[in-house]
Structures are given as structure tokens and as C-alpha cells.
Amino acid sequence: MDHGWLEPVLATLGLAVITVVTRAFFMIPERELPLPDWLKRGLKYAPLAALTAVIAPEIFMTQGALIQTLQDARWPAVLCATGYYFWRRGILGTIVVGMAVYLPLHIGLGW
């Protein structure tokens, strides 16, 4: 009898359990977990730090090295999207403006 399906199923179930437990860790206790004030203040900045860690390399690097030219479609797109965000404070519009600048430069001009 072939049991080749058993290992992937067990791995999937194990990963699902680990994901649920780690994401629900702070919701499992009935009372709030005591955290030091410095940790509470630091956790406020965790989402911004994670977002920066993901986006910054995409803006400033290509193929693991810093961008050597200003003729890169990401620079004008980031500048325009940032300007739009500070003007209107809208996330969807920021994404639309950034892509509206990026795509013609990247696809149309080959930047």
C-alpha cells in the first residue's frame, strides 16, 4: 500500500496548527499578559519596521546590490506615490499613483 500522501498531509496539518497557535497566542489567555512598558512601546513600531524591511530593499536594491543609476522606474514611482499620500492621505490612491507612474516607465521605456 502506498503511503506517499501521508507525509504531505501531516506536514500541512502541523503547519496549520503551528500557525493557529502562534497567531492566537495573545488571545488564548483570559486576562492580558503582563508586558513591560518598554516592550509595549516597542511593539507599536513593529508593523512599520516590518513594512520598511520588506519595501526598502525593493526600492533601493536590484539583484542584491544598490541601484547605480537614477534611470530606474521605482524612484519616480516612489516619489509620486509619497507625494500623493502626503497630499490626500489615501492608501488606495497612493498605490494607484505609484503604479500609474511605474508601469509606463518600466514597461514602456524599459527602465
PDB file of N, CA and C in Angstrom:
ATOM      1  N   MET A   1       0.840  -1.169   0.000  1.00  0.00           N
ATOM      2  CA  MET A   1       0.000   0.000   0.000  1.00  0.00           C
ATOM      3  C   MET A   1       0.895   1.246   0.000  1.00  0.00           C
ATOM      4  N   ASP A   2       0.559   2.215  -0.858  1.00  0.00           N
ATOM      5  CA  ASP A   2       1.348   3.439  -0.995  1.00  0.00           C
ATOM      6  C   ASP A   2       0.886   4.484   0.016  1.00  0.00           C
ATOM      7  N   HIS A   3       1.816   4.927   0.861  1.00  0.00           N
ATOM      8  CA  HIS A   3       1.504   5.957   1.865  1.00  0.00           C
ATOM      9  C   HIS A   3       2.247   7.245   1.558  1.00  0.00           C
ATOM     10  N   GLY A   4       2.485   7.533   0.283  1.00  0.00           N
ATOM     11  CA  GLY A   4       3.183   8.746  -0.117  1.00  0.00           C
ATOM     12  C   GLY A   4       2.403  10.013   0.179  1.00  0.00           C
ATOM     13  N   TRP A   5       1.113   9.923   0.377  1.00  0.00           N
ATOM     14  CA  TRP A   5       0.278  11.086   0.667  1.00  0.00           C
ATOM     15  C   TRP A   5       0.324  11.469   2.134  1.00  0.00           C
ATOM     16  N   LEU A   6       0.745  10.531   3.004  1.00  0.00           N
ATOM     17  CA  LEU A   6       0.685  10.753   4.443  1.00  0.00           C
ATOM     18  C   LEU A   6       1.612  11.878   4.911  1.00  0.00           C
ATOM     19  N   GLU A   7       2.815  11.910   4.418  1.00  0.00           N
ATOM     20  CA  GLU A   7       3.784  12.916   4.854  1.00  0.00           C
ATOM     21  C   GLU A   7       3.346  14.343   4.497  1.00  0.00           C
ATOM     22  N   PRO A   8       2.913  14.609   3.261  1.00  0.00           N
ATOM     23  CA  PRO A   8       2.440  15.968   2.963  1.00  0.00           C
ATOM     24  C   PRO A   8       1.210  16.370   3.785  1.00  0.00           C
ATOM     25  N   VAL A   9       0.313  15.449   4.040  1.00  0.00           N
ATOM     26  CA  VAL A   9      -0.876  15.755   4.831  1.00  0.00           C
ATOM     27  C   VAL A   9      -0.487  16.093   6.269  1.00  0.00           C
ATOM     28  N   LEU A  10       0.406  15.289   6.864  1.00  0.00           N
ATOM     29  CA  LEU A  10       0.865  15.567   8.222  1.00  0.00           C
ATOM     30  C   LEU A  10       1.618  16.897   8.298  1.00  0.00           C
ATOM     31  N   ALA A  11       2.420  17.185   7.302  1.00  0.00           N
ATOM     32  CA  ALA A  11       3.149  18.455   7.279  1.00  0.00           C
ATOM     33  C   ALA A  11       2.180  19.632   7.187  1.00  0.00           C
ATOM     34  N   THR A  12       1.168  19.520   6.350  1.00  0.00           N
ATOM     35  CA  THR A  12       0.173  20.579   6.197  1.00  0.00           C
ATOM     36  C   THR A  12      -0.608  20.784   7.490  1.00  0.00           C
ATOM     37  N   LEU A  13      -1.034  19.699   8.114  1.00  0.00           N
ATOM     38  CA  LEU A  13      -1.765  19.816   9.378  1.00  0.00           C
ATOM     39  C   LEU A  13      -0.876  20.409  10.472  1.00  0.00           C
ATOM     40  N   GLY A  14       0.366  19.974  10.531  1.00  0.00           N
ATOM     41  CA  GLY A  14       1.293  20.517  11.526  1.00  0.00           C
ATOM     42  C   GLY A  14       1.520  22.003  11.337  1.00  0.00           C
ATOM     43  N   LEU A  15       1.714  22.424  10.094  1.00  0.00           N
ATOM     44  CA  LEU A  15       1.898  23.854   9.816  1.00  0.00           C
ATOM     45  C   LEU A  15       0.645  24.654  10.150  1.00  0.00           C
ATOM     46  N   ALA A  16      -0.518  24.079   9.899  1.00  0.00           N
ATOM     47  CA  ALA A  16      -1.769  24.771  10.229  1.00  0.00           C
ATOM     48  C   ALA A  16      -1.898  24.947  11.735  1.00  0.00           C
ATOM     49  N   VAL A  17      -1.569  23.917  12.504  1.00  0.00           N
ATOM     50  CA  VAL A  17      -1.652  24.009  13.966  1.00  0.00           C
ATOM     51  C   VAL A  17      -0.664  25.050  14.484  1.00  0.00           C
ATOM     52  N   ILE A  18       0.558  25.021  13.992  1.00  0.00           N
ATOM     53  CA  ILE A  18       1.572  25.988  14.422  1.00  0.00           C
ATOM     54  C   ILE A  18       1.126  27.412  14.089  1.00  0.00           C
ATOM     55  N   THR A  19       0.564  27.618  12.911  1.00  0.00           N
ATOM     56  CA  THR A  19       0.097  28.940  12.512  1.00  0.00           C
ATOM     57  C   THR A  19      -1.018  29.428  13.420  1.00  0.00           C
ATOM     58  N   VAL A  20      -1.993  28.595  13.708  1.00  0.00           N
ATOM     59  CA  VAL A  20      -3.114  28.986  14.565  1.00  0.00           C
ATOM     60  C   VAL A  20      -2.626  29.312  15.975  1.00  0.00           C
ATOM     61  N   VAL A  21      -1.748  28.473  16.515  1.00  0.00           N
ATOM     62  CA  VAL A  21      -1.269  28.700  17.879  1.00  0.00           C
ATOM     63  C   VAL A  21      -0.451  29.989  17.963  1.00  0.00           C
ATOM     64  N   THR A  22       0.449  30.221  17.005  1.00  0.00           N
ATOM     65  CA  THR A  22       1.278  31.423  17.081  1.00  0.00           C
ATOM     66  C   THR A  22       0.471  32.689  16.837  1.00  0.00           C
ATOM     67  N   ARG A  23      -0.515  32.645  15.974  1.00  0.00           N
ATOM     68  CA  ARG A  23      -1.324  33.841  15.714  1.00  0.00           C
ATOM     69  C   ARG A  23      -2.324  34.106  16.833  1.00  0.00           C
ATOM     70  N   ALA A  24      -2.758  33.080  17.508  1.00  0.00           N
ATOM     71  CA  ALA A  24      -3.747  33.232  18.569  1.00  0.00           C
ATOM     72  C   ALA A  24      -3.099  33.275  19.950  1.00  0.00           C
ATOM     73  N   PHE A  25      -1.776  33.290  20.016  1.00  0.00           N
ATOM     74  CA  PHE A  25      -1.067  33.209  21.298  1.00  0.00           C
ATOM     75  C   PHE A  25      -1.505  34.292  22.268  1.00  0.00           C
ATOM     76  N   PHE A  26      -1.709  35.512  21.789  1.00  0.00           N
ATOM     77  CA  PHE A  26      -2.083  36.601  22.681  1.00  0.00           C
ATOM     78  C   PHE A  26      -3.576  36.611  22.991  1.00  0.00           C
ATOM     79  N   MET A  27      -4.359  35.804  22.279  1.00  0.00           N
ATOM     80  CA  MET A  27      -5.798  35.767  22.535  1.00  0.00           C
ATOM     81  C   MET A  27      -6.196  34.584  23.410  1.00  0.00           C
ATOM     82  N   ILE A  28      -5.299  33.627  23.608  1.00  0.00           N
ATOM     83  CA  ILE A  28      -5.630  32.428  24.385  1.00  0.00           C
ATOM     84  C   ILE A  28      -5.860  32.746  25.862  1.00  0.00           C
ATOM     85  N   PRO A  29      -4.978  33.503  26.527  1.00  0.00           N
ATOM     86  CA  PRO A  29      -5.211  33.782  27.958  1.00  0.00           C
ATOM     87  C   PRO A  29      -6.475  34.620  28.165  1.00  0.00           C
ATOM     88  N   GLU A  30      -7.129  34.417  29.306  1.00  0.00           N
ATOM     89  CA  GLU A  30      -8.346  35.159  29.600  1.00  0.00           C
ATOM     90  C   GLU A  30      -8.061  36.582  30.049  1.00  0.00           C
ATOM     91  N   ARG A  31      -6.869  36.806  30.600  1.00  0.00           N
ATOM     92  CA  ARG A  31      -6.505  38.164  31.012  1.00  0.00           C
ATOM     93  C   ARG A  31      -5.301  38.617  30.188  1.00  0.00           C
ATOM     94  N   GLU A  32      -5.094  39.910  30.168  1.00  0.00           N
ATOM     95  CA  GLU A  32      -3.992  40.478  29.391  1.00  0.00           C
ATOM     96  C   GLU A  32      -2.651  40.023  29.968  1.00  0.00           C
ATOM     97  N   LEU A  33      -1.728  39.673  29.068  1.00  0.00           N
ATOM     98  CA  LEU A  33      -0.403  39.260  29.508  1.00  0.00           C
ATOM     99  C   LEU A  33       0.367  40.480  30.024  1.00  0.00           C
ATOM    100  N   PRO A  34       1.031  40.335  31.168  1.00  0.00           N
ATOM    101  CA  PRO A  34       1.809  41.474  31.671  1.00  0.00           C
ATOM    102  C   PRO A  34       3.072  41.665  30.827  1.00  0.00           C
ATOM    103  N   LEU A  35       3.191  42.814  30.222  1.00  0.00           N
ATOM    104  CA  LEU A  35       4.359  43.148  29.418  1.00  0.00           C
ATOM    105  C   LEU A  35       4.986  44.420  29.973  1.00  0.00           C
ATOM    106  N   PRO A  36       6.305  44.476  29.963  1.00  0.00           N
ATOM    107  CA  PRO A  36       6.943  45.717  30.413  1.00  0.00           C
ATOM    108  C   PRO A  36       6.562  46.880  29.493  1.00  0.00           C
ATOM    109  N   ASP A  37       6.575  48.081  30.047  1.00  0.00           N
ATOM    110  CA  ASP A  37       6.194  49.268  29.276  1.00  0.00           C
ATOM    111  C   ASP A  37       7.089  49.472  28.058  1.00  0.00           C
ATOM    112  N   TRP A  38       8.388  49.196  28.179  1.00  0.00           N
ATOM    113  CA  TRP A  38       9.294  49.387  27.057  1.00  0.00           C
ATOM    114  C   TRP A  38       8.942  48.445  25.911  1.00  0.00           C
ATOM    115  N   LEU A  39       8.463  47.225  26.248  1.00  0.00           N
ATOM    116  CA  LEU A  39       8.083  46.276  25.205  1.00  0.00           C
ATOM    117  C   LEU A  39       6.778  46.706  24.532  1.00  0.00           C
ATOM    118  N   LYS A  40       5.838  47.213  25.313  1.00  0.00           N
ATOM    119  CA  LYS A  40       4.580  47.709  24.736  1.00  0.00           C
ATOM    120  C   LYS A  40       4.842  48.861  23.773  1.00  0.00           C
ATOM    121  N   ARG A  41       5.728  49.794  24.182  1.00  0.00           N
ATOM    122  CA  ARG A  41       6.067  50.913  23.292  1.00  0.00           C
ATOM    123  C   ARG A  41       6.760  50.416  22.036  1.00  0.00           C
ATOM    124  N   GLY A  42       7.636  49.448  22.190  1.00  0.00           N
ATOM    125  CA  GLY A  42       8.360  48.914  21.035  1.00  0.00           C
ATOM    126  C   GLY A  42       7.457  48.172  20.064  1.00  0.00           C
ATOM    127  N   LEU A  43       6.451  47.472  20.589  1.00  0.00           N
ATOM    128  CA  LEU A  43       5.538  46.720  19.721  1.00  0.00           C
ATOM    129  C   LEU A  43       4.670  47.633  18.868  1.00  0.00           C
ATOM    130  N   LYS A  44       4.500  48.888  19.263  1.00  0.00           N
ATOM    131  CA  LYS A  44       3.745  49.839  18.443  1.00  0.00           C
ATOM    132  C   LYS A  44       4.439  50.061  17.097  1.00  0.00           C
ATOM    133  N   TYR A  45       5.765  49.962  17.089  1.00  0.00           N
ATOM    134  CA  TYR A  45       6.533  50.255  15.882  1.00  0.00           C
ATOM    135  C   TYR A  45       6.863  49.002  15.060  1.00  0.00           C
ATOM    136  N   ALA A  46       6.472  47.835  15.524  1.00  0.00           N
ATOM    137  CA  ALA A  46       6.794  46.591  14.826  1.00  0.00           C
ATOM    138  C   ALA A  46       6.206  46.533  13.410  1.00  0.00           C
ATOM    139  N   PRO A  47       4.939  46.895  13.196  1.00  0.00           N
ATOM    140  CA  PRO A  47       4.416  46.833  11.820  1.00  0.00           C
ATOM    141  C   PRO A  47       5.155  47.771  10.865  1.00  0.00           C
ATOM    142  N   LEU A  48       5.477  48.973  11.320  1.00  0.00           N
ATOM    143  CA  LEU A  48       6.206  49.912  10.476  1.00  0.00           C
ATOM    144  C   LEU A  48       7.605  49.385  10.170  1.00  0.00           C
ATOM    145  N   ALA A  49       8.255  48.806  11.154  1.00  0.00           N
ATOM    146  CA  ALA A  49       9.598  48.256  10.945  1.00  0.00           C
ATOM    147  C   ALA A  49       9.556  47.084   9.964  1.00  0.00           C
ATOM    148  N   ALA A  50       8.556  46.222  10.079  1.00  0.00           N
ATOM    149  CA  ALA A  50       8.438  45.080   9.166  1.00  0.00           C
ATOM    150  C   ALA A  50       8.164  45.561   7.743  1.00  0.00           C
ATOM    151  N   LEU A  51       7.284  46.533   7.594  1.00  0.00           N
ATOM    152  CA  LEU A  51       6.980  47.071   6.272  1.00  0.00           C
ATOM    153  C   LEU A  51       8.210  47.705   5.647  1.00  0.00           C
ATOM    154  N   THR A  52       8.957  48.456   6.438  1.00  0.00           N
ATOM    155  CA  THR A  52      10.182  49.081   5.946  1.00  0.00           C
ATOM    156  C   THR A  52      11.199  48.034   5.529  1.00  0.00           C
ATOM    157  N   ALA A  53      11.322  46.963   6.310  1.00  0.00           N
ATOM    158  CA  ALA A  53      12.279  45.905   5.994  1.00  0.00           C
ATOM    159  C   ALA A  53      11.931  45.186   4.694  1.00  0.00           C
ATOM    160  N   VAL A  54      10.662  45.152   4.346  1.00  0.00           N
ATOM    161  CA  VAL A  54      10.253  44.489   3.105  1.00  0.00           C
ATOM    162  C   VAL A  54      10.362  45.439   1.912  1.00  0.00           C
ATOM    163  N   ILE A  55       9.948  46.692   2.083  1.00  0.00           N
ATOM    164  CA  ILE A  55       9.866  47.615   0.957  1.00  0.00           C
ATOM    165  C   ILE A  55      11.200  48.266   0.616  1.00  0.00           C
ATOM    166  N   ALA A  56      11.992  48.630   1.606  1.00  0.00           N
ATOM    167  CA  ALA A  56      13.242  49.359   1.351  1.00  0.00           C
ATOM    168  C   ALA A  56      14.180  48.626   0.390  1.00  0.00           C
ATOM    169  N   PRO A  57      14.419  47.331   0.554  1.00  0.00           N
ATOM    170  CA  PRO A  57      15.287  46.660  -0.423  1.00  0.00           C
ATOM    171  C   PRO A  57      14.717  46.666  -1.844  1.00  0.00           C
ATOM    172  N   GLU A  58      13.390  46.635  -1.964  1.00  0.00           N
ATOM    173  CA  GLU A  58      12.782  46.677  -3.292  1.00  0.00           C
ATOM    174  C   GLU A  58      12.979  48.027  -3.965  1.00  0.00           C
ATOM    175  N   ILE A  59      13.085  49.081  -3.179  1.00  0.00           N
ATOM    176  CA  ILE A  59      13.248  50.420  -3.739  1.00  0.00           C
ATOM    177  C   ILE A  59      14.710  50.728  -4.038  1.00  0.00           C
ATOM    178  N   PHE A  60      15.593  50.357  -3.133  1.00  0.00           N
ATOM    179  CA  PHE A  60      16.987  50.783  -3.222  1.00  0.00           C
ATOM    180  C   PHE A  60      17.941  49.752  -3.811  1.00  0.00           C
ATOM    181  N   MET A  61      17.484  48.506  -4.003  1.00  0.00           N
ATOM    182  CA  MET A  61      18.396  47.457  -4.470  1.00  0.00           C
ATOM    183  C   MET A  61      17.827  46.707  -5.673  1.00  0.00           C
ATOM    184  N   THR A  62      18.749  46.155  -6.459  1.00  0.00           N
ATOM    185  CA  THR A  62      18.384  45.249  -7.543  1.00  0.00           C
ATOM    186  C   THR A  62      19.447  44.163  -7.634  1.00  0.00           C
ATOM    187  N   GLN A  63      19.035  42.939  -7.707  1.00  0.00           N
ATOM    188  CA  GLN A  63      19.950  41.795  -7.774  1.00  0.00           C
ATOM    189  C   GLN A  63      20.939  41.792  -6.607  1.00  0.00           C
ATOM    190  N   GLY A  64      20.499  42.231  -5.420  1.00  0.00           N
ATOM    191  CA  GLY A  64      21.336  42.211  -4.227  1.00  0.00           C
ATOM    192  C   GLY A  64      22.345  43.332  -4.116  1.00  0.00           C
ATOM    193  N   ALA A  65      22.311  44.298  -5.001  1.00  0.00           N
ATOM    194  CA  ALA A  65      23.247  45.431  -4.950  1.00  0.00           C
ATOM    195  C   ALA A  65      22.463  46.732  -5.032  1.00  0.00           C
ATOM    196  N   LEU A  66      23.044  47.789  -4.483  1.00  0.00           N
ATOM    197  CA  LEU A  66      22.386  49.095  -4.556  1.00  0.00           C
ATOM    198  C   LEU A  66      22.223  49.536  -6.006  1.00  0.00           C
ATOM    199  N   ILE A  67      21.146  50.250  -6.291  1.00  0.00           N
ATOM    200  CA  ILE A  67      20.890  50.765  -7.635  1.00  0.00           C
ATOM    201  C   ILE A  67      21.964  51.795  -7.971  1.00  0.00           C
ATOM    202  N   GLN A  68      22.554  51.664  -9.142  1.00  0.00           N
ATOM    203  CA  GLN A  68      23.655  52.533  -9.544  1.00  0.00           C
ATOM    204  C   GLN A  68      23.220  53.680 -10.449  1.00  0.00           C
ATOM    205  N   THR A  69      21.977  53.673 -10.895  1.00  0.00           N
ATOM    206  CA  THR A  69      21.510  54.694 -11.827  1.00  0.00           C
ATOM    207  C   THR A  69      20.192  55.286 -11.346  1.00  0.00           C
ATOM    208  N   LEU A  70      19.947  56.520 -11.730  1.00  0.00           N
ATOM    209  CA  LEU A  70      18.665  57.136 -11.406  1.00  0.00           C
ATOM    210  C   LEU A  70      17.603  56.795 -12.452  1.00  0.00           C
ATOM    211  N   GLN A  71      18.009  56.141 -13.518  1.00  0.00           N
ATOM    212  CA  GLN A  71      17.073  55.754 -14.570  1.00  0.00           C
ATOM    213  C   GLN A  71      16.439  54.411 -14.196  1.00  0.00           C
ATOM    214  N   ASP A  72      15.721  54.442 -13.105  1.00  0.00           N
ATOM    215  CA  ASP A  72      15.024  53.268 -12.597  1.00  0.00           C
ATOM    216  C   ASP A  72      13.596  53.696 -12.317  1.00  0.00           C
ATOM    217  N   ALA A  73      12.645  52.948 -12.801  1.00  0.00           N
ATOM    218  CA  ALA A  73      11.231  53.343 -12.704  1.00  0.00           C
ATOM    219  C   ALA A  73      10.737  53.398 -11.266  1.00  0.00           C
ATOM    220  N   ARG A  74      11.420  52.734 -10.359  1.00  0.00           N
ATOM    221  CA  ARG A  74      10.963  52.724  -8.970  1.00  0.00           C
ATOM    222  C   ARG A  74      11.097  54.086  -8.302  1.00  0.00           C
ATOM    223  N   TRP A  75      12.162  54.840  -8.634  1.00  0.00           N
ATOM    224  CA  TRP A  75      12.391  56.132  -7.994  1.00  0.00           C
ATOM    225  C   TRP A  75      11.265  57.136  -8.271  1.00  0.00           C
ATOM    226  N   PRO A  76      10.928  57.406  -9.525  1.00  0.00           N
ATOM    227  CA  PRO A  76       9.827  58.357  -9.757  1.00  0.00           C
ATOM    228  C   PRO A  76       8.492  57.852  -9.206  1.00  0.00           C
ATOM    229  N   ALA A  77       8.281  56.533  -9.265  1.00  0.00           N
ATOM    230  CA  ALA A  77       7.029  55.981  -8.743  1.00  0.00           C
ATOM    231  C   ALA A  77       6.923  56.193  -7.241  1.00  0.00           C
ATOM    232  N   VAL A  78       8.012  55.964  -6.527  1.00  0.00           N
ATOM    233  CA  VAL A  78       8.009  56.162  -5.077  1.00  0.00           C
ATOM    234  C   VAL A  78       7.818  57.632  -4.739  1.00  0.00           C
ATOM    235  N   LEU A  79       8.492  58.508  -5.455  1.00  0.00           N
ATOM    236  CA  LEU A  79       8.363  59.940  -5.185  1.00  0.00           C
ATOM    237  C   LEU A  79       6.934  60.433  -5.431  1.00  0.00           C
ATOM    238  N   CYS A  80       6.344  60.009  -6.539  1.00  0.00           N
ATOM    239  CA  CYS A  80       4.970  60.431  -6.847  1.00  0.00           C
ATOM    240  C   CYS A  80       3.969  59.832  -5.856  1.00  0.00           C
ATOM    241  N   ALA A  81       4.143  58.565  -5.517  1.00  0.00           N
ATOM    242  CA  ALA A  81       3.237  57.923  -4.564  1.00  0.00           C
ATOM    243  C   ALA A  81       3.357  58.567  -3.187  1.00  0.00           C
ATOM    244  N   THR A  82       4.562  58.892  -2.774  1.00  0.00           N
ATOM    245  CA  THR A  82       4.768  59.551  -1.486  1.00  0.00           C
ATOM    246  C   THR A  82       4.129  60.935  -1.490  1.00  0.00           C
ATOM    247  N   GLY A  83       4.318  61.671  -2.565  1.00  0.00           N
ATOM    248  CA  GLY A  83       3.691  62.980  -2.680  1.00  0.00           C
ATOM    249  C   GLY A  83       2.182  62.889  -2.610  1.00  0.00           C
ATOM    250  N   TYR A  84       1.598  61.918  -3.307  1.00  0.00           N
ATOM    251  CA  TYR A  84       0.151  61.745  -3.274  1.00  0.00           C
ATOM    252  C   TYR A  84      -0.317  61.408  -1.862  1.00  0.00           C
ATOM    253  N   TYR A  85       0.411  60.529  -1.188  1.00  0.00           N
ATOM    254  CA  TYR A  85      -0.010  60.152   0.161  1.00  0.00           C
ATOM    255  C   TYR A  85      -0.026  61.361   1.093  1.00  0.00           C
ATOM    256  N   PHE A  86       1.004  62.192   1.043  1.00  0.00           N
ATOM    257  CA  PHE A  86       1.033  63.350   1.924  1.00  0.00           C
ATOM    258  C   PHE A  86       0.003  64.408   1.522  1.00  0.00           C
ATOM    259  N   TRP A  87      -0.420  64.400   0.254  1.00  0.00           N
ATOM    260  CA  TRP A  87      -1.429  65.333  -0.212  1.00  0.00           C
ATOM    261  C   TRP A  87      -2.833  64.881   0.201  1.00  0.00           C
ATOM    262  N   ARG A  88      -3.148  63.585  -0.049  1.00  0.00           N
ATOM    263  CA  ARG A  88      -4.519  63.102   0.145  1.00  0.00           C
ATOM    264  C   ARG A  88      -4.697  62.121   1.306  1.00  0.00           C
ATOM    265  N   ARG A  89      -3.629  61.505   1.781  1.00  0.00           N
ATOM    266  CA  ARG A  89      -3.670  60.523   2.879  1.00  0.00           C
ATOM    267  C   ARG A  89      -4.527  59.303   2.547  1.00  0.00           C
ATOM    268  N   GLY A  90      -4.500  58.867   1.307  1.00  0.00           N
ATOM    269  CA  GLY A  90      -5.265  57.698   0.908  1.00  0.00           C
ATOM    270  C   GLY A  90      -4.353  56.574   0.434  1.00  0.00           C
ATOM    271  N   ILE A  91      -4.527  55.386   0.982  1.00  0.00           N
ATOM    272  CA  ILE A  91      -3.665  54.254   0.642  1.00  0.00           C
ATOM    273  C   ILE A  91      -3.934  53.767  -0.785  1.00  0.00           C
ATOM    274  N   LEU A  92      -5.202  53.591  -1.145  1.00  0.00           N
ATOM    275  CA  LEU A  92      -5.525  53.094  -2.486  1.00  0.00           C
ATOM    276  C   LEU A  92      -5.017  54.051  -3.557  1.00  0.00           C
ATOM    277  N   GLY A  93      -5.234  55.328  -3.373  1.00  0.00           N
ATOM    278  CA  GLY A  93      -4.750  56.311  -4.334  1.00  0.00           C
ATOM    279  C   GLY A  93      -3.234  56.311  -4.431  1.00  0.00           C
ATOM    280  N   THR A  94      -2.561  56.102  -3.299  1.00  0.00           N
ATOM    281  CA  THR A  94      -1.103  56.029  -3.297  1.00  0.00           C
ATOM    282  C   THR A  94      -0.624  54.873  -4.164  1.00  0.00           C
ATOM    283  N   ILE A  95      -1.269  53.730  -4.021  1.00  0.00           N
ATOM    284  CA  ILE A  95      -0.896  52.556  -4.819  1.00  0.00           C
ATOM    285  C   ILE A  95      -1.174  52.810  -6.294  1.00  0.00           C
ATOM    286  N   VAL A  96      -2.329  53.378  -6.607  1.00  0.00           N
ATOM    287  CA  VAL A  96      -2.697  53.645  -8.000  1.00  0.00           C
ATOM    288  C   VAL A  96      -1.725  54.632  -8.635  1.00  0.00           C
ATOM    289  N   VAL A  97      -1.387  55.707  -7.926  1.00  0.00           N
ATOM    290  CA  VAL A  97      -0.458  56.699  -8.472  1.00  0.00           C
ATOM    291  C   VAL A  97       0.914  56.069  -8.679  1.00  0.00           C
ATOM    292  N   GLY A  98       1.390  55.336  -7.699  1.00  0.00           N
ATOM    293  CA  GLY A  98       2.699  54.691  -7.833  1.00  0.00           C
ATOM    294  C   GLY A  98       2.755  53.758  -9.030  1.00  0.00           C
ATOM    295  N   MET A  99       1.730  52.951  -9.205  1.00  0.00           N
ATOM    296  CA  MET A  99       1.712  52.020 -10.336  1.00  0.00           C
ATOM    297  C   MET A  99       1.493  52.745 -11.657  1.00  0.00           C
ATOM    298  N   ALA A 100       0.727  53.833 -11.647  1.00  0.00           N
ATOM    299  CA  ALA A 100       0.497  54.605 -12.868  1.00  0.00           C
ATOM    300  C   ALA A 100       1.793  55.251 -13.360  1.00  0.00           C
ATOM    301  N   VAL A 101       2.700  55.549 -12.464  1.00  0.00           N
ATOM    302  CA  VAL A 101       3.997  56.102 -12.857  1.00  0.00           C
ATOM    303  C   VAL A 101       4.968  54.974 -13.193  1.00  0.00           C
ATOM    304  N   TYR A 102       4.956  53.921 -12.385  1.00  0.00           N
ATOM    305  CA  TYR A 102       5.920  52.833 -12.547  1.00  0.00           C
ATOM    306  C   TYR A 102       5.726  52.052 -13.853  1.00  0.00           C
ATOM    307  N   LEU A 103       4.513  51.630 -14.122  1.00  0.00           N
ATOM    308  CA  LEU A 103       4.277  50.748 -15.269  1.00  0.00           C
ATOM    309  C   LEU A 103       4.660  51.362 -16.626  1.00  0.00           C
ATOM    310  N   PRO A 104       4.265  52.595 -16.941  1.00  0.00           N
ATOM    311  CA  PRO A 104       4.703  53.138 -18.228  1.00  0.00           C
ATOM    312  C   PRO A 104       6.220  53.267 -18.328  1.00  0.00           C
ATOM    313  N   LEU A 105       6.870  53.662 -17.238  1.00  0.00           N
ATOM    314  CA  LEU A 105       8.318  53.790 -17.280  1.00  0.00           C
ATOM    315  C   LEU A 105       9.010  52.438 -17.415  1.00  0.00           C
ATOM    316  N   HIS A 106       8.514  51.458 -16.691  1.00  0.00           N
ATOM    317  CA  HIS A 106       9.144  50.134 -16.697  1.00  0.00           C
ATOM    318  C   HIS A 106       8.826  49.353 -17.969  1.00  0.00           C
ATOM    319  N   ILE A 107       7.565  49.297 -18.315  1.00  0.00           N
ATOM    320  CA  ILE A 107       7.171  48.512 -19.489  1.00  0.00           C
ATOM    321  C   ILE A 107       7.362  49.312 -20.773  1.00  0.00           C
ATOM    322  N   GLY A 108       6.939  50.572 -20.740  1.00  0.00           N
ATOM    323  CA  GLY A 108       7.005  51.380 -21.957  1.00  0.00           C
ATOM    324  C   GLY A 108       8.415  51.820 -22.329  1.00  0.00           C
ATOM    325  N   LEU A 109       9.182  52.318 -21.354  1.00  0.00           N
ATOM    326  CA  LEU A 109      10.515  52.816 -21.649  1.00  0.00           C
ATOM    327  C   LEU A 109      11.631  51.828 -21.304  1.00  0.00           C
ATOM    328  N   GLY A 110      11.272  50.751 -20.635  1.00  0.00           N
ATOM    329  CA  GLY A 110      12.272  49.740 -20.313  1.00  0.00           C
ATOM    330  C   GLY A 110      13.188  50.110 -19.172  1.00  0.00           C
ATOM    331  N   TRP A 111      12.796  51.049 -18.348  1.00  0.00           N
ATOM    332  CA  TRP A 111      13.626  51.428 -17.206  1.00  0.00           C
ATOM    333  C   TRP A 111      13.669  50.323 -16.198  1.00  0.00           C
TER     334      TRP A 111
END
